mmCIF file of C-alpha atoms in Angstrom:
data_model
loop_
_atom_site.group_PDB
_atom_site.id
_atom_site.type_symbol
_atom_site.label_atom_id
_atom_site.label_comp_id
_atom_site.label_asym_id
_atom_site.label_seq_id
_atom_site.Cartn_x
_atom_site.Cartn_y
_atom_site.Cartn_z
ATOM 1 C CA MET A 269 92.692 102.095 76.653
ATOM 2 C CA ALA A 270 95.888 104.534 77.065
ATOM 3 C CA VAL A 271 95.721 108.251 76.367
ATOM 4 C CA ASP A 272 98.512 110.659 76.464
ATOM 5 C CA ASP A 273 97.452 114.014 77.683
ATOM 6 C CA SER A 274 99.644 116.689 79.404
ATOM 7 C CA MET A 275 96.561 118.852 80.154
ATOM 8 C CA SER A 276 95.252 119.353 83.766
ATOM 9 C CA ALA A 277 91.897 118.034 84.503
ATOM 10 C CA ILE A 278 91.761 119.867 88.124
ATOM 11 C CA GLY A 279 87.729 120.653 88.271
ATOM 12 C CA LEU A 280 86.669 118.050 86.043
ATOM 13 C CA ASP A 281 87.551 114.782 87.749
ATOM 14 C CA ASP A 282 85.959 113.079 90.768
ATOM 15 C CA ARG A 283 82.673 114.330 90.357
ATOM 16 C CA VAL A 284 79.268 113.097 89.477
ATOM 17 C CA ILE A 285 76.896 115.176 87.098
ATOM 18 C CA PRO A 286 73.087 114.315 87.572
ATOM 19 C CA PHE A 287 71.051 115.282 84.637
ATOM 20 C CA ALA A 288 67.534 114.806 83.089
ATOM 21 C CA VAL A 289 66.372 114.836 79.498
ATOM 22 C CA PRO A 290 62.488 115.824 79.914
ATOM 23 C CA ASP A 291 61.780 115.327 76.282
ATOM 24 C CA LEU A 292 62.955 111.594 76.459
ATOM 25 C CA ASP A 293 61.723 111.306 80.030
ATOM 26 C CA VAL A 294 64.756 109.942 81.117
ATOM 27 C CA ARG A 295 67.171 110.934 83.997
ATOM 28 C CA GLY A 296 70.735 110.026 84.760
ATOM 29 C CA ARG A 297 74.274 110.449 86.007
ATOM 30 C CA VAL A 298 77.766 110.989 84.534
ATOM 31 C CA VAL A 299 80.770 109.984 86.703
ATOM 32 C CA ARG A 300 84.502 111.031 86.029
ATOM 33 C CA LEU A 301 87.090 109.383 88.353
ATOM 34 C CA GLY A 302 90.683 110.710 88.257
ATOM 35 C CA PRO A 303 92.864 111.099 91.318
ATOM 36 C CA SER A 304 90.512 109.098 93.557
ATOM 37 C CA ILE A 305 90.646 105.887 91.561
ATOM 38 C CA ASP A 306 94.333 106.399 90.554
ATOM 39 C CA THR A 307 95.309 106.524 94.337
ATOM 40 C CA ILE A 308 93.400 103.509 95.064
ATOM 41 C CA LEU A 309 94.903 101.564 92.226
ATOM 42 C CA ASP A 310 98.265 102.699 92.637
ATOM 43 C CA ARG A 311 98.331 101.921 96.402
ATOM 44 C CA HIS A 312 97.495 98.261 95.765
ATOM 45 C CA GLY A 313 99.596 97.986 92.582
ATOM 46 C CA TYR A 314 97.368 95.549 90.954
ATOM 47 C CA PRO A 315 98.138 93.895 87.783
ATOM 48 C CA GLU A 316 96.479 95.745 84.775
ATOM 49 C CA PRO A 317 93.673 93.522 84.004
ATOM 50 C CA VAL A 318 92.601 93.478 87.838
ATOM 51 C CA SER A 319 92.826 97.459 88.109
ATOM 52 C CA ARG A 320 90.435 97.693 84.888
ATOM 53 C CA VAL A 321 87.969 95.307 86.466
ATOM 54 C CA LEU A 322 88.149 97.139 89.966
ATOM 55 C CA GLY A 323 88.112 100.426 88.228
ATOM 56 C CA GLU A 324 84.868 99.580 86.537
ATOM 57 C CA ALA A 325 83.137 98.271 89.585
ATOM 58 C CA ALA A 326 84.164 101.667 91.300
ATOM 59 C CA ALA A 327 82.720 103.705 88.757
ATOM 60 C CA LEU A 328 79.426 101.634 88.540
ATOM 61 C CA THR A 329 79.381 101.904 92.487
ATOM 62 C CA VAL A 330 79.656 105.815 92.450
ATOM 63 C CA LEU A 331 77.101 106.188 89.816
ATOM 64 C CA LEU A 332 74.555 104.161 91.958
ATOM 65 C CA GLY A 333 75.837 105.298 95.440
ATOM 66 C CA THR A 334 75.369 109.043 94.646
ATOM 67 C CA ALA A 335 71.629 108.582 94.193
ATOM 68 C CA LEU A 336 71.123 107.807 97.654
ATOM 69 C CA LYS A 337 69.012 110.581 99.309
ATOM 70 C CA PHE A 338 70.108 109.770 102.880
ATOM 71 C CA GLU A 339 73.239 109.282 104.923
ATOM 72 C CA GLY A 340 74.319 105.547 104.719
ATOM 73 C CA ARG A 341 76.365 102.957 102.806
ATOM 74 C CA PHE A 342 76.069 101.577 99.366
ATOM 75 C CA GLN A 343 78.081 98.460 98.720
ATOM 76 C CA LEU A 344 78.912 96.412 95.572
ATOM 77 C CA GLN A 345 80.426 93.073 96.390
ATOM 78 C CA THR A 346 81.185 89.867 93.931
ATOM 79 C CA LYS A 347 82.029 86.424 94.970
ATOM 80 C CA SER A 348 82.868 84.181 92.104
ATOM 81 C CA ASP A 349 85.266 81.350 90.874
ATOM 82 C CA GLY A 350 87.176 83.400 88.632
ATOM 83 C CA ALA A 351 90.790 84.975 88.572
ATOM 84 C CA ILE A 352 89.217 87.906 90.825
ATOM 85 C CA PRO A 353 87.199 85.708 93.133
ATOM 86 C CA MET A 354 86.128 88.784 95.500
ATOM 87 C CA MET A 355 85.797 92.432 94.969
ATOM 88 C CA VAL A 356 84.278 95.043 97.419
ATOM 89 C CA VAL A 357 83.386 98.770 96.803
ATOM 90 C CA ASP A 358 81.964 100.790 99.703
ATOM 91 C CA PHE A 359 80.425 104.070 98.939
ATOM 92 C CA ASN A 360 79.531 106.349 101.945
ATOM 93 C CA ALA A 361 77.112 108.750 101.189
ATOM 94 C CA PRO A 362 77.376 111.615 100.324
ATOM 95 C CA ASP A 363 80.704 111.529 98.574
ATOM 96 C CA ASN A 364 83.399 108.843 99.619
ATOM 97 C CA PHE A 365 84.362 105.509 98.472
ATOM 98 C CA ARG A 366 87.076 102.624 98.739
ATOM 99 C CA ALA A 367 87.631 99.549 96.973
ATOM 100 C CA VAL A 368 89.384 96.426 97.024
ATOM 101 C CA ALA A 369 89.957 93.258 94.974
ATOM 102 C CA HIS A 370 91.186 89.659 95.935
ATOM 103 C CA ILE A 371 93.344 87.790 93.472
ATOM 104 C CA ASP A 372 93.741 84.184 92.503
ATOM 105 C CA GLU A 373 97.316 84.365 91.272
ATOM 106 C CA ALA A 374 97.199 80.897 89.438
ATOM 107 C CA LYS A 375 94.166 81.654 87.351
ATOM 108 C CA LEU A 376 95.156 85.137 86.805
ATOM 109 C CA ALA A 377 98.424 83.863 85.273
ATOM 110 C CA GLU A 378 96.279 81.206 83.410
ATOM 111 C CA ALA A 379 94.030 84.097 82.161
ATOM 112 C CA ILE A 380 96.546 86.217 81.058
ATOM 113 C CA ALA A 381 98.537 83.626 79.091
ATOM 114 C CA LEU A 382 95.357 82.476 77.217
ATOM 115 C CA ASP A 383 94.518 86.603 76.752
ATOM 116 C CA LYS A 384 91.176 85.992 78.505
ATOM 117 C CA VAL A 385 91.088 88.960 80.534
ATOM 118 C CA SER A 386 87.620 90.646 79.887
ATOM 119 C CA THR A 387 85.710 91.472 83.007
ATOM 120 C CA GLY A 388 83.307 88.619 82.489
ATOM 121 C CA GLU A 389 86.267 86.154 82.026
ATOM 122 C CA LEU A 390 88.521 87.450 85.040
ATOM 123 C CA LEU A 391 85.190 87.094 87.449
ATOM 124 C CA GLY A 392 84.017 84.151 86.355
ATOM 125 C CA GLU A 393 80.729 82.541 87.857
ATOM 126 C CA GLY A 394 79.107 83.443 91.138
ATOM 127 C CA HIS A 395 76.919 86.474 92.232
ATOM 128 C CA LEU A 396 77.412 90.053 92.571
ATOM 129 C CA ALA A 397 75.506 91.603 95.834
ATOM 130 C CA MET A 398 74.431 95.428 96.020
ATOM 131 C CA THR A 399 73.524 96.477 99.444
ATOM 132 C CA VAL A 400 71.897 99.660 100.699
ATOM 133 C CA ASP A 401 72.569 100.103 104.512
ATOM 134 C CA GLN A 402 70.778 103.174 106.074
ATOM 135 C CA GLY A 403 72.232 102.267 109.437
ATOM 136 C CA SER A 404 71.338 100.229 112.436
ATOM 137 C CA ALA A 405 67.660 101.793 112.757
ATOM 138 C CA THR A 406 66.579 100.415 109.279
ATOM 139 C CA THR A 407 66.760 96.930 107.538
ATOM 140 C CA ARG A 408 69.398 96.538 105.202
ATOM 141 C CA TYR A 409 68.309 96.261 101.380
ATOM 142 C CA GLN A 410 70.216 93.784 99.012
ATOM 143 C CA GLY A 411 69.786 92.861 95.540
ATOM 144 C CA ILE A 412 71.623 89.872 94.182
ATOM 145 C CA VAL A 413 72.657 89.200 90.621
ATOM 146 C CA THR A 414 73.873 85.914 88.987
ATOM 147 C CA LEU A 415 77.504 86.155 87.439
ATOM 148 C CA LYS A 416 77.871 84.256 84.331
ATOM 149 C CA ARG A 417 80.851 85.593 82.681
ATOM 150 C CA GLN A 418 79.214 88.748 81.642
ATOM 151 C CA SER A 419 80.442 92.458 81.681
ATOM 152 C CA LEU A 420 79.503 94.472 84.579
ATOM 153 C CA GLU A 421 77.515 96.628 82.309
ATOM 154 C CA GLU A 422 75.249 93.690 81.488
ATOM 155 C CA VAL A 423 75.203 92.722 85.399
ATOM 156 C CA ALA A 424 73.951 96.498 86.002
ATOM 157 C CA HIS A 425 71.192 95.905 83.495
ATOM 158 C CA GLN A 426 70.097 92.862 84.779
ATOM 159 C CA TYR A 427 69.876 94.107 88.368
ATOM 160 C CA PHE A 428 67.472 96.987 87.435
ATOM 161 C CA ARG A 429 65.625 94.586 85.664
ATOM 162 C CA GLN A 430 64.729 92.203 88.491
ATOM 163 C CA SER A 431 65.184 94.591 91.399
ATOM 164 C CA GLU A 432 64.217 97.832 90.550
ATOM 165 C CA GLN A 433 62.149 97.162 87.488
ATOM 166 C CA ILE A 434 63.482 100.566 85.926
ATOM 167 C CA PRO A 435 64.682 100.365 82.199
ATOM 168 C CA THR A 436 68.407 101.288 82.511
ATOM 169 C CA ARG A 437 71.509 101.468 80.348
ATOM 170 C CA VAL A 438 75.224 101.770 81.722
ATOM 171 C CA ARG A 439 78.545 102.486 80.006
ATOM 172 C CA LEU A 440 81.590 102.366 81.656
ATOM 173 C CA GLY A 441 85.463 102.689 80.917
ATOM 174 C CA VAL A 442 88.674 102.516 82.460
ATOM 175 C CA GLY A 443 91.864 103.257 81.169
ATOM 176 C CA THR A 444 95.404 105.346 81.837
ATOM 177 C CA VAL A 445 96.441 108.821 80.859
ATOM 178 C CA THR A 446 100.213 109.936 80.906
ATOM 179 C CA THR A 447 100.331 112.920 83.002
ATOM 180 C CA GLY A 448 103.649 113.817 84.775
ATOM 181 C CA GLY A 449 105.756 111.263 83.349
ATOM 182 C CA ARG A 450 103.782 108.499 84.528
ATOM 183 C CA PRO A 451 100.488 106.588 83.485
ATOM 184 C CA GLN A 452 97.525 107.510 85.820
ATOM 185 C CA TRP A 453 94.400 105.598 86.120
ATOM 186 C CA ARG A 454 90.903 107.071 85.162
ATOM 187 C CA ALA A 455 87.386 105.622 85.299
ATOM 188 C CA GLY A 456 84.399 107.064 83.931
ATOM 189 C CA GLY A 457 80.727 106.055 83.382
ATOM 190 C CA ILE A 458 77.285 107.175 82.413
ATOM 191 C CA LEU A 459 73.913 105.779 83.481
ATOM 192 C CA VAL A 460 70.261 106.691 82.027
ATOM 193 C CA GLN A 461 67.045 105.384 83.307
ATOM 194 C CA PHE A 462 63.656 105.711 81.755
ATOM 195 C CA MET A 463 61.244 107.349 84.139
ATOM 196 C CA PRO A 464 57.854 108.408 82.090
ATOM 197 C CA HIS A 465 55.094 110.103 83.962
ATOM 198 C CA SER A 466 52.662 107.225 82.824
ATOM 199 C CA ALA A 467 53.272 103.631 83.845
ATOM 200 C CA ASP A 468 51.736 102.680 80.586
ATOM 201 C CA ARG A 469 54.735 103.533 78.812
ATOM 202 C CA LEU A 470 56.712 100.960 80.623
ATOM 203 C CA ARG A 471 54.660 97.878 79.149
ATOM 204 C CA ALA A 472 55.840 95.820 76.642
ATOM 205 C CA ALA A 473 54.220 95.548 73.567
ATOM 206 C CA ASP A 474 52.059 92.310 73.993
ATOM 207 C CA ILE A 475 50.922 91.675 70.359
ATOM 208 C CA HIS A 476 53.353 90.096 67.837
ATOM 209 C CA PRO A 477 53.539 92.528 64.620
ATOM 210 C CA GLY A 478 52.455 89.187 62.538
ATOM 211 C CA ASP A 479 54.149 88.228 59.424
ATOM 212 C CA VAL A 480 56.767 90.685 57.827
ATOM 213 C CA PRO A 481 58.563 90.451 54.722
ATOM 214 C CA LYS A 482 61.555 88.585 54.434
ATOM 215 C CA GLY A 483 64.640 90.466 55.540
ATOM 216 C CA HIS A 484 62.930 93.085 57.505
ATOM 217 C CA GLU A 485 63.602 93.369 61.228
ATOM 218 C CA ILE A 486 60.677 92.987 63.790
ATOM 219 C CA LEU A 487 60.839 95.994 66.124
ATOM 220 C CA ALA A 488 58.229 94.994 68.644
ATOM 221 C CA ASN A 489 60.204 94.221 72.128
ATOM 222 C CA ALA A 490 63.526 95.241 70.449
ATOM 223 C CA ASP A 491 64.817 96.600 73.597
ATOM 224 C CA PRO A 492 66.039 94.034 75.670
ATOM 225 C CA ASP A 493 64.141 95.562 78.588
ATOM 226 C CA GLY A 494 60.934 94.960 76.650
ATOM 227 C CA ILE A 495 59.960 98.424 76.633
ATOM 228 C CA ALA A 496 58.540 99.229 73.045
ATOM 229 C CA ASP A 497 58.797 102.954 73.826
ATOM 230 C CA ASP A 498 60.262 105.682 70.850
ATOM 231 C CA ALA A 499 61.592 107.890 73.743
ATOM 232 C CA TRP A 500 63.542 105.167 75.599
ATOM 233 C CA MET A 501 64.785 103.443 72.582
ATOM 234 C CA GLU A 502 66.141 106.776 71.481
ATOM 235 C CA ALA A 503 67.767 107.597 74.808
ATOM 236 C CA ARG A 504 69.272 103.938 75.243
ATOM 237 C CA SER A 505 70.702 104.134 71.500
ATOM 238 C CA LEU A 506 72.374 107.509 72.057
ATOM 239 C CA VAL A 507 74.000 106.193 75.412
ATOM 240 C CA GLU A 508 75.378 102.909 73.858
ATOM 241 C CA THR A 509 77.003 105.417 71.167
ATOM 242 C CA VAL A 510 79.515 106.640 74.050
ATOM 243 C CA GLU A 511 83.059 105.202 73.573
ATOM 244 C CA ASP A 512 85.661 104.914 76.151
ATOM 245 C CA HIS A 513 87.868 107.707 75.461
ATOM 246 C CA GLU A 514 84.746 110.150 75.876
ATOM 247 C CA LEU A 515 84.445 108.827 79.549
ATOM 248 C CA LEU A 516 88.378 109.003 80.052
ATOM 249 C CA ASP A 517 89.371 112.084 78.174
ATOM 250 C CA PRO A 518 90.525 114.420 81.153
ATOM 251 C CA THR A 519 89.629 117.523 78.772
ATOM 252 C CA LEU A 520 86.116 116.482 77.831
ATOM 253 C CA GLU A 521 83.706 117.754 80.534
ATOM 254 C CA SER A 522 80.927 115.687 81.313
ATOM 255 C CA GLU A 523 78.607 118.615 80.370
ATOM 256 C CA ARG A 524 80.028 118.642 76.881
ATOM 257 C CA LEU A 525 79.485 115.167 76.680
ATOM 258 C CA LEU A 526 76.000 115.525 77.466
ATOM 259 C CA TYR A 527 75.378 118.157 74.933
ATOM 260 C CA ARG A 528 76.998 115.726 72.341
ATOM 261 C CA LEU A 529 74.407 113.276 73.065
ATOM 262 C CA PHE A 530 71.191 115.224 73.859
ATOM 263 C CA HIS A 531 71.849 118.648 72.176
ATOM 264 C CA GLU A 532 68.641 118.106 69.865
ATOM 265 C CA ARG A 533 66.288 117.041 72.903
ATOM 266 C CA GLY A 534 68.053 119.409 75.669
ATOM 267 C CA ALA A 535 69.638 118.032 78.794
ATOM 268 C CA ARG A 536 68.994 119.781 82.166
ATOM 269 C CA VAL A 537 72.443 119.401 84.287
ATOM 270 C CA PHE A 538 72.210 119.630 88.103
ATOM 271 C CA GLU A 539 74.597 120.307 90.916
ATOM 272 C CA PRO A 540 77.607 118.399 90.590
ATOM 273 C CA VAL A 541 78.588 115.867 93.617
ATOM 274 C CA VAL A 542 82.381 115.935 94.130
ATOM 275 C CA VAL A 543 83.475 112.597 95.473
ATOM 276 C CA HIS A 544 86.977 111.397 97.121
ATOM 277 C CA GLU A 545 88.503 108.200 98.133
ATOM 278 C CA ALA A 546 88.600 107.518 101.744
ATOM 279 C CA CYS A 547 88.797 104.391 104.092
ATOM 280 C CA ARG A 548 86.373 104.113 107.123
ATOM 281 C CA CYS A 549 89.103 102.182 109.204
ATOM 282 C CA SER A 550 90.457 103.901 112.628
ATOM 283 C CA ARG A 551 92.366 102.572 115.372
ATOM 284 C CA GLU A 552 89.240 102.441 117.574
ATOM 285 C CA ARG A 553 87.260 100.205 114.958
ATOM 286 C CA VAL A 554 90.216 97.737 114.541
ATOM 287 C CA LEU A 555 90.520 97.627 118.667
ATOM 288 C CA SER A 556 86.903 97.034 118.782
ATOM 289 C CA MET A 557 87.075 94.172 116.027
ATOM 290 C CA LEU A 558 90.002 92.659 117.733
ATOM 291 C CA ARG A 559 88.151 92.422 121.313
ATOM 292 C CA GLY A 560 85.249 90.547 119.568
ATOM 293 C CA PHE A 561 87.779 87.576 118.692
ATOM 294 C CA ALA A 562 88.463 84.501 120.571
ATOM 295 C CA PRO A 563 91.487 84.921 122.868
ATOM 296 C CA GLU A 564 93.216 81.831 121.427
ATOM 297 C CA ASP A 565 92.688 83.791 117.645
ATOM 298 C CA ARG A 566 94.012 86.920 119.310
ATOM 299 C CA LYS A 567 97.114 85.112 120.669
ATOM 300 C CA ALA A 568 97.597 83.468 116.991
ATOM 301 C CA MET A 569 97.899 86.894 115.670
ATOM 302 C CA ILE A 570 100.735 88.321 117.753
ATOM 303 C CA ALA A 571 103.992 89.123 115.748
ATOM 304 C CA ASP A 572 107.526 88.311 116.400
ATOM 305 C CA ASP A 573 107.699 91.855 117.973
ATOM 306 C CA GLY A 574 105.296 90.957 120.631
ATOM 307 C CA LYS A 575 102.583 93.432 118.878
ATOM 308 C CA LEU A 576 99.166 92.429 117.671
ATOM 309 C CA GLY A 577 99.029 93.790 114.181
ATOM 310 C CA VAL A 578 96.397 94.332 111.507
ATOM 311 C CA THR A 579 96.628 95.782 108.146
ATOM 312 C CA CYS A 580 93.533 97.228 106.489
ATOM 313 C CA GLU A 581 92.780 95.744 103.189
ATOM 314 C CA PHE A 582 91.330 98.754 101.764
ATOM 315 C CA CYS A 583 93.949 101.394 102.583
ATOM 316 C CA SER A 584 96.975 99.300 103.578
ATOM 317 C CA ARG A 585 97.369 101.137 106.517
ATOM 318 C CA ARG A 586 98.914 99.011 109.378
ATOM 319 C CA TYR A 587 97.689 99.164 113.168
ATOM 320 C CA ALA A 588 99.746 97.753 116.012
ATOM 321 C CA PHE A 589 98.511 96.976 119.529
ATOM 322 C CA ASP A 590 100.030 95.838 122.631
ATOM 323 C CA PRO A 591 98.164 92.601 123.602
ATOM 324 C CA ALA A 592 97.531 93.903 127.083
ATOM 325 C CA GLU A 593 95.673 97.034 125.514
ATOM 326 C CA VAL A 594 93.113 94.480 123.989
ATOM 327 C CA GLU A 595 92.797 92.384 127.079
ATOM 328 C CA ASP A 596 92.173 95.608 129.390
ATOM 329 C CA GLY A 597 89.271 96.385 127.194
ATOM 330 C CA GLN A 598 87.830 92.990 127.647
ATOM 331 C CA ALA A 599 88.178 93.020 131.257
ATOM 332 C CA ALA A 600 86.400 96.505 131.363
ATOM 333 C CA GLY A 601 83.429 94.907 129.584
ATOM 334 C CA GLU A 602 84.260 96.846 126.448
#
């Protein structure tokens, strides 16, 4: 989706708004990414279909990562057989992220020629892993979801059903807005979760309603999560009405979107989290990585200029080292 808009979105972009709707026993977050995601996608120069998929993955990762209550890292990673065989999005709590995608050029060209460029079609089949890493002092947690050509929204729903067992709905949107004479990428998303005080309300209706007149819908277990609760079904239905342009419009505040959805119930909005793109790479990290390679591998990496060069695949920053600098560290036991 492309939108033409010349108005400034300073103060509205690159932030996450946590919220709660007590009357419906739900909580959630809204994310709106502007300059941060545009910087990442413009830097890599991906074809448009790939940028859209990576933008969705970034919005989903930021939605989930900003829920962390500790200093650590949340990572979304896919490995599959599609035109995008791998994506990685790192969120480093509390407020920065980076993202990269790998492309199978032949498969992408075929997908574009056949107009099969949905997220599910470009990812294909494989798996998606979500990893929570609190540091070396704790055990990492990882949830894995099978990819079967479904959307990232559907993947998120499946993840929460099997890993967290929390009824969850996610809407994601990615598109461009023309400002300053060029299209700029934007991404947005909204997540809502059912968190009732009584665990009984999380149970599915286990009694079939019996025979119903022909043409009438059976409502028991109508929710894909199997939760037959009126409050959750209302919240889920409202979120599913959100359209892409509402997530991308640079003039529509997240608070206004929440008002549109829940004004009859009353949504409580909390302090926003401002996020930005940032890479974790540094000269020291790269040097340490090189010293972990076998000598023959390092020798094979030496370029024609005699330097041992490494380019960060996330931020495209290039680091060049004199081979002796790496070997000196090895000799010193570093």
